[in-house]
Structure formats: C-alpha cells, structure tokens
CSV table of C-alpha atoms in Angstrom, one decimal:
chain,number,residue,atom,x,y,z
A,26,HIS,CA,162.8,73.9,157.0
A,27,HIS,CA,161.9,72.8,160.5
A,28,ALA,CA,158.7,71.2,159.3
A,29,ASN,CA,160.6,69.1,156.8
A,30,HIS,CA,163.2,68.2,159.5
A,31,SER,CA,160.4,66.9,161.8
A,32,CYS,CA,159.1,64.6,159.1
A,33,THR,CA,162.3,62.8,158.8
A,34,HIS,CA,163.5,63.0,162.4
A,35,PRO,CA,160.5,63.0,164.9
A,36,PRO,CA,160.8,65.3,167.9
A,37,TYR,CA,160.9,62.5,170.4
A,38,LEU,CA,163.9,60.9,168.6
A,39,SER,CA,165.9,64.1,168.1
A,40,SER,CA,168.5,65.3,170.6
A,41,GLN,CA,168.3,68.9,169.3
A,42,PRO,CA,166.2,71.4,171.1
A,43,THR,CA,163.0,72.5,169.4
A,44,LEU,CA,163.3,76.1,168.3
A,45,PHE,CA,159.8,76.7,167.2
A,46,PRO,CA,157.3,74.6,169.4
A,47,PRO,CA,154.2,75.7,167.4
A,48,MET,CA,155.7,74.7,164.1
A,49,ALA,CA,156.9,71.4,165.6
A,50,ALA,CA,153.4,70.6,166.8
A,51,LEU,CA,151.9,71.5,163.5
A,52,SER,CA,154.3,69.4,161.5
A,53,SER,CA,153.9,66.4,163.8
A,54,SER,CA,150.1,66.6,163.4
A,55,ILE,CA,150.5,66.7,159.6
A,56,CYS,CA,153.2,64.0,159.3
A,57,ALA,CA,151.7,61.4,161.7
A,58,PRO,CA,148.6,60.6,159.5
A,59,LEU,CA,150.9,60.4,156.4
A,60,VAL,CA,153.3,58.1,158.0
A,61,ALA,CA,150.4,56.0,159.3
A,62,ARG,CA,149.0,55.5,155.9
A,63,ALA,CA,152.4,54.7,154.4
A,64,SER,CA,152.9,52.0,157.0
A,65,GLY,CA,149.5,50.5,156.6
A,66,PHE,CA,150.6,47.4,154.8
A,67,THR,CA,153.2,46.3,157.4
A,68,GLY,CA,150.5,44.3,159.3
A,69,ARG,CA,151.5,45.8,162.6
A,70,ARG,CA,150.0,48.2,165.0
A,71,LEU,CA,151.5,51.6,164.4
A,72,ARG,CA,152.2,53.8,167.4
A,73,ARG,CA,153.1,57.5,167.2
A,74,ALA,CA,153.9,60.0,169.9
A,75,ALA,CA,151.1,62.5,170.3
A,76,THR,CA,152.0,66.2,170.8
A,77,ASN,CA,150.7,66.2,174.4
A,78,GLY,CA,152.9,63.3,175.5
A,79,ALA,CA,150.2,60.6,175.2
A,80,ARG,CA,150.5,57.7,172.8
A,81,ALA,CA,148.0,57.2,170.0
A,82,THR,CA,147.5,53.8,168.4
A,83,MET,CA,146.3,53.1,164.9
A,84,GLN,CA,145.4,49.5,163.8
A,85,THR,CA,145.9,48.3,160.3
A,86,ASN,CA,142.5,47.5,158.7
A,87,TRP,CA,141.6,45.3,155.8
A,88,PHE,CA,139.6,48.2,154.3
A,89,PRO,CA,141.4,51.6,154.6
A,90,GLY,CA,139.4,54.1,156.5
A,91,SER,CA,136.9,51.6,158.0
A,92,THR,CA,136.4,51.1,161.7
A,93,PRO,CA,137.1,47.6,162.9
A,94,PRO,CA,134.6,45.9,165.3
A,95,ALA,CA,135.3,46.4,168.9
A,96,TYR,CA,136.1,42.7,169.5
A,97,LEU,CA,138.8,42.8,166.8
A,98,ASP,CA,141.2,45.1,168.6
A,99,GLY,CA,144.4,43.9,167.0
A,100,SER,CA,145.4,41.7,170.0
A,101,MET,CA,145.3,38.5,167.9
A,102,PRO,CA,148.0,37.7,165.3
A,103,CYS,CA,147.2,39.0,161.8
A,104,ASP,CA,144.0,40.7,163.0
A,105,TYR,CA,143.0,43.3,160.4
A,106,GLY,CA,139.4,43.9,161.6
A,107,PHE,CA,137.9,41.6,158.9
A,108,ASP,CA,134.5,40.3,160.0
A,109,PRO,CA,131.8,41.8,157.7
A,110,LEU,CA,129.2,39.2,158.8
A,111,GLY,CA,129.9,39.7,162.6
A,112,LEU,CA,130.6,36.0,163.1
A,113,GLY,CA,133.0,36.7,165.9
A,114,LYS,CA,130.8,38.8,168.1
A,115,GLU,CA,130.5,36.1,170.7
A,116,PRO,CA,133.8,35.5,172.5
A,117,THR,CA,133.4,31.7,172.4
A,118,ASN,CA,132.8,31.8,168.6
A,119,LEU,CA,135.8,34.1,168.1
A,120,ALA,CA,138.1,31.8,170.1
A,121,ARG,CA,136.8,28.8,168.1
A,122,PHE,CA,137.3,30.5,164.8
A,123,GLN,CA,140.9,31.5,165.8
A,124,GLU,CA,141.7,28.0,166.7
A,125,ALA,CA,140.1,26.6,163.6
A,126,GLU,CA,142.0,29.0,161.3
A,127,VAL,CA,145.4,28.1,162.8
A,128,LEU,CA,144.7,24.4,162.4
A,129,HIS,CA,143.5,24.8,158.8
A,130,CYS,CA,146.6,26.9,158.1
A,131,ARG,CA,148.8,24.1,159.3
A,132,TRP,CA,147.0,21.4,157.3
A,133,ALA,CA,147.0,23.6,154.2
A,134,MET,CA,150.8,24.3,154.4
A,135,LEU,CA,151.5,20.6,154.8
A,136,GLY,CA,149.1,19.7,152.0
A,137,VAL,CA,150.5,22.2,149.5
A,138,ALA,CA,154.1,21.3,150.3
A,139,GLY,CA,153.3,17.6,149.9
A,140,ILE,CA,151.5,18.1,146.6
A,141,VAL,CA,154.2,20.2,145.1
A,142,GLY,CA,157.1,18.2,146.6
A,143,THR,CA,155.8,14.9,145.4
A,144,GLU,CA,155.3,16.1,141.9
A,145,VAL,CA,158.7,17.8,141.7
A,146,PHE,CA,160.7,14.8,143.0
A,147,THR,CA,158.7,11.8,141.6
A,148,GLY,CA,156.6,13.2,138.8
A,149,VAL,CA,153.5,11.7,140.4
A,150,THR,CA,150.6,14.2,140.8
A,151,TRP,CA,148.5,14.4,143.9
A,152,THR,CA,145.5,12.9,142.0
A,153,GLU,CA,147.5,9.9,140.8
A,154,ALA,CA,149.2,9.1,144.2
A,155,PRO,CA,146.2,7.2,145.7
A,156,THR,CA,145.9,4.9,142.7
A,157,ILE,CA,149.5,3.6,142.4
A,158,ASP,CA,151.6,1.3,144.6
A,159,GLN,CA,152.6,3.1,147.8
A,160,THR,CA,156.4,3.6,148.2
A,161,TYR,CA,158.5,5.5,150.7
A,162,LEU,CA,161.8,6.8,149.2
A,163,GLY,CA,161.5,4.2,146.5
A,164,VAL,CA,160.9,1.4,149.0
A,165,PRO,CA,157.5,-0.4,148.6
A,166,VAL,CA,155.3,0.1,151.6
A,167,PRO,CA,154.1,-3.4,152.9
A,168,PHE,CA,150.7,-2.1,153.9
A,169,PRO,CA,147.7,-1.4,151.6
A,170,LEU,CA,146.3,2.1,151.4
A,171,PRO,CA,143.2,1.4,153.6
A,172,ALA,CA,145.4,0.1,156.4
A,173,ILE,CA,147.6,3.2,156.2
A,174,LEU,CA,144.5,5.4,156.3
A,175,GLY,CA,143.1,3.5,159.2
A,176,PHE,CA,146.3,3.9,161.2
A,177,GLU,CA,146.5,7.6,160.5
A,178,PHE,CA,142.8,8.0,161.5
A,179,ALA,CA,143.4,6.3,164.8
A,180,LEU,CA,146.6,8.3,165.5
A,181,MET,CA,144.9,11.6,164.7
A,182,ALA,CA,141.9,10.7,166.8
A,183,PHE,CA,144.2,10.1,169.8
A,184,VAL,CA,146.1,13.3,169.3
A,185,GLU,CA,143.0,15.4,168.9
A,186,THR,CA,141.4,13.8,172.0
A,187,LYS,CA,144.5,14.9,174.0
A,188,ARG,CA,144.4,18.4,172.5
A,189,GLY,CA,140.7,18.7,173.2
A,190,ALA,CA,141.2,17.9,176.8
A,191,GLU,CA,143.4,20.9,177.3
A,192,THR,CA,141.6,23.7,179.1
A,193,ASP,CA,144.0,26.5,178.4
A,194,PRO,CA,142.8,28.0,175.1
A,195,VAL,CA,146.4,29.2,174.2
A,196,LYS,CA,147.9,25.8,174.8
A,197,ARG,CA,145.2,24.2,172.6
A,198,ILE,CA,146.7,26.1,169.7
A,199,TYR,CA,150.4,26.6,170.8
A,200,PRO,CA,151.3,23.7,173.1
A,201,GLY,CA,155.0,24.4,173.0
A,202,GLY,CA,157.2,21.9,174.9
A,203,PRO,CA,158.1,19.0,172.6
A,204,PHE,CA,156.5,20.8,169.7
A,205,ASP,CA,159.2,23.5,170.0
A,206,PRO,CA,162.4,21.4,170.1
A,207,PHE,CA,164.6,24.3,168.9
A,208,GLY,CA,163.2,26.9,171.4
A,209,PHE,CA,162.0,29.4,168.9
A,210,THR,CA,159.3,30.6,171.3
A,211,LYS,CA,161.6,31.5,174.2
A,212,THR,CA,161.1,35.2,173.8
A,213,LYS,CA,157.8,36.9,173.6
A,214,SER,CA,158.7,39.0,170.6
A,215,GLY,CA,159.9,35.9,168.7
A,216,THR,CA,156.8,34.1,169.6
A,217,GLU,CA,154.5,36.8,168.3
A,218,ALA,CA,156.5,37.1,165.1
A,219,LEU,CA,156.2,33.4,164.4
A,220,LYS,CA,152.5,33.5,165.1
A,221,ARG,CA,152.0,36.2,162.5
A,222,ASN,CA,154.2,34.4,160.0
A,223,GLU,CA,152.4,31.1,160.5
A,224,ILE,CA,148.9,32.6,159.9
A,225,ALA,CA,150.1,34.7,156.9
A,226,ASN,CA,151.7,31.7,155.2
A,227,GLY,CA,148.8,29.5,156.2
A,228,ARG,CA,146.2,31.8,154.6
A,229,LEU,CA,148.3,31.9,151.4
A,230,ALA,CA,148.5,28.1,151.5
A,231,MET,CA,144.7,27.7,151.9
A,232,LEU,CA,144.2,29.9,148.8
A,233,ALA,CA,146.9,27.9,147.0
A,234,PHE,CA,145.1,24.7,147.7
A,235,LEU,CA,141.9,26.1,146.3
A,236,GLY,CA,143.8,27.1,143.2
A,237,ILE,CA,145.3,23.6,142.9
A,238,VAL,CA,141.9,22.0,143.1
A,239,GLY,CA,140.5,24.4,140.5
A,240,GLU,CA,143.5,23.8,138.2
A,241,ALA,CA,143.1,20.1,138.4
A,242,GLN,CA,139.4,20.3,137.5
A,243,ALA,CA,140.1,22.6,134.6
A,244,ASN,CA,143.0,20.6,133.2
A,245,ASN,CA,141.8,17.0,133.4
A,246,LEU,CA,143.4,16.3,136.9
A,247,GLU,CA,146.8,17.7,135.8
A,248,GLY,CA,149.2,18.5,138.6
A,249,PRO,CA,150.1,22.1,139.4
A,250,VAL,CA,153.8,21.7,138.5
A,251,HIS,CA,153.0,20.3,135.1
A,252,ALA,CA,150.5,23.1,134.5
A,253,LEU,CA,153.1,25.6,135.4
A,254,GLN,CA,155.6,24.1,133.1
A,255,ARG,CA,153.1,24.2,130.2
A,256,HIS,CA,152.4,27.9,131.0
A,257,LEU,CA,156.1,28.8,131.1
A,258,ALA,CA,156.7,27.0,127.8
A,259,ASP,CA,154.0,29.1,126.1
A,260,PRO,CA,152.9,31.9,128.4
A,261,TRP,CA,150.9,33.8,125.7
A,262,HIS,CA,148.6,30.9,124.8
A,263,VAL,CA,148.5,28.6,127.9
A,264,THR,CA,146.7,30.7,130.4
A,265,ALA,CA,143.5,30.6,132.5
A,266,ALA,CA,141.8,32.8,129.8
A,267,SER,CA,142.6,30.2,127.1
A,268,ASN,CA,140.9,27.4,129.1
A,269,ALA,CA,137.2,27.1,128.5
A,270,LEU,CA,136.7,25.2,131.8
A,271,ALA,CA,138.6,27.8,133.8
A,272,VAL,CA,136.7,30.7,132.4
A,273,PRO,CA,133.2,29.5,131.4
A,274,TYR,CA,131.4,31.2,128.5
A,275,LEU,CA,134.5,32.9,127.3
C-alpha cells in the first residue's frame, strides 16, 4: 500500500512521515523511470528527486532511449538532441543554425498565414496573387509590383544590416525593446515559454509551407483552402492517394 501511495504522492511532497524507509526508496526508484517516460512528450526537462537528496535530470530526446550529443544539453528552446549528422559540433555553427532556424520559423509563420488568409478572405490563391492588379483592402495600389518588391528589398537590407551589426548573439535573435511592445518578455519564465512556442509553431509552419508547395504542384497550382474544400466535400475520393502526381506510380 505504501508503494502505491508513493507513486501518486512523492515523498518530498508529502507531509506524512515515512513509516518504511526501505519500501519508500524502492518505490521511488521504480516510479521515477515510469513517470519520466510518461512525461517524455512534454518537451521539457524532467527533474525528479533522487533518494539520496541529490537531483537527477532527464532530457527529452527525439529518439527514446538515445543519448543526445554533449553539445545539445537542453539549454536551447525545443532542444531534443536531434543532430544525426553532427552539424552542430562547432559552437559557431550551432549558434548560426539556431539563429537561422528562428528566422526561418518567423518567415514561415508569416508566409503560411498570408497564403491561407488571402485565399480565405479574397478567394485569390498565392500563385495567382503576383499576376493580378495589386490592391490593399480593396483599394488599388498605385505602384507596380517591381517597385513594391524593390522597396521591400531595400527595407529588409537595411534591417538585416542593423541586425548583423549586433554583437550580442541573444539580441540578434531576440532584440526585445520596441519589438516587444506589450512586455511579454518581462519575466524569465514567460520568455522561455514564448521561445518554445515560437519554435514549435515555426517548425510546424515550415512543414506546412512545404505541404502547400507540394499540393500546388500536384493540383495545377490550386490553393490549399480550395484543395481542403474539395477534400471535405468528397473525403473518400479526393485524397493524396487518388492524385497520380501526389503519389507517382500508384
């Protein structure tokens, strides 16, 4: 009975005295690995109290049971020890990859939101948008598309030059200040949670954009919203398996 009690109420959280120390130690050693495996998908570092008073740390890995590289110690947001090719062995490469991932995450989230939002509210797909007259909220834009692209290129070059001149590697990715007008990063715990959320959603957005590109190629440049509508209207016949371009040689 005491072993079951220790699984649900760990000894270091219970205010009741331990009647059988050997049984408590045995039950803690059995329960800790089980709880660690059950919590493996939370994306956080799991800490359990060891029986001798020390603290043991278990990092969530992308492949259960594997040993992550020493340089991927879980200190970075959403670090699951994934680097099968060893590309991040050099600290400079690891810092560059971390910065590049965050920037690509942000671009992917903006791109996917723009693709889906434009098609939902205007019916224009992302492949058609560059070929029609440019409007903003229904008002014609008085500049041709090449002029708009040139202005955006110059603006982004200026911003990236300023960002590249920053010597602090953290501020190169998370500048704060005017880029955090609502003060979401005032607390450390809140900042770390936002970092994890940003990368998790950004990785999903990058995969989504690859799916959008593949869907357009397989459906004659059809937008993702129209493709989803066709699938929902006939889910048993309009699928990836029914498209010869999506699944070659099927």
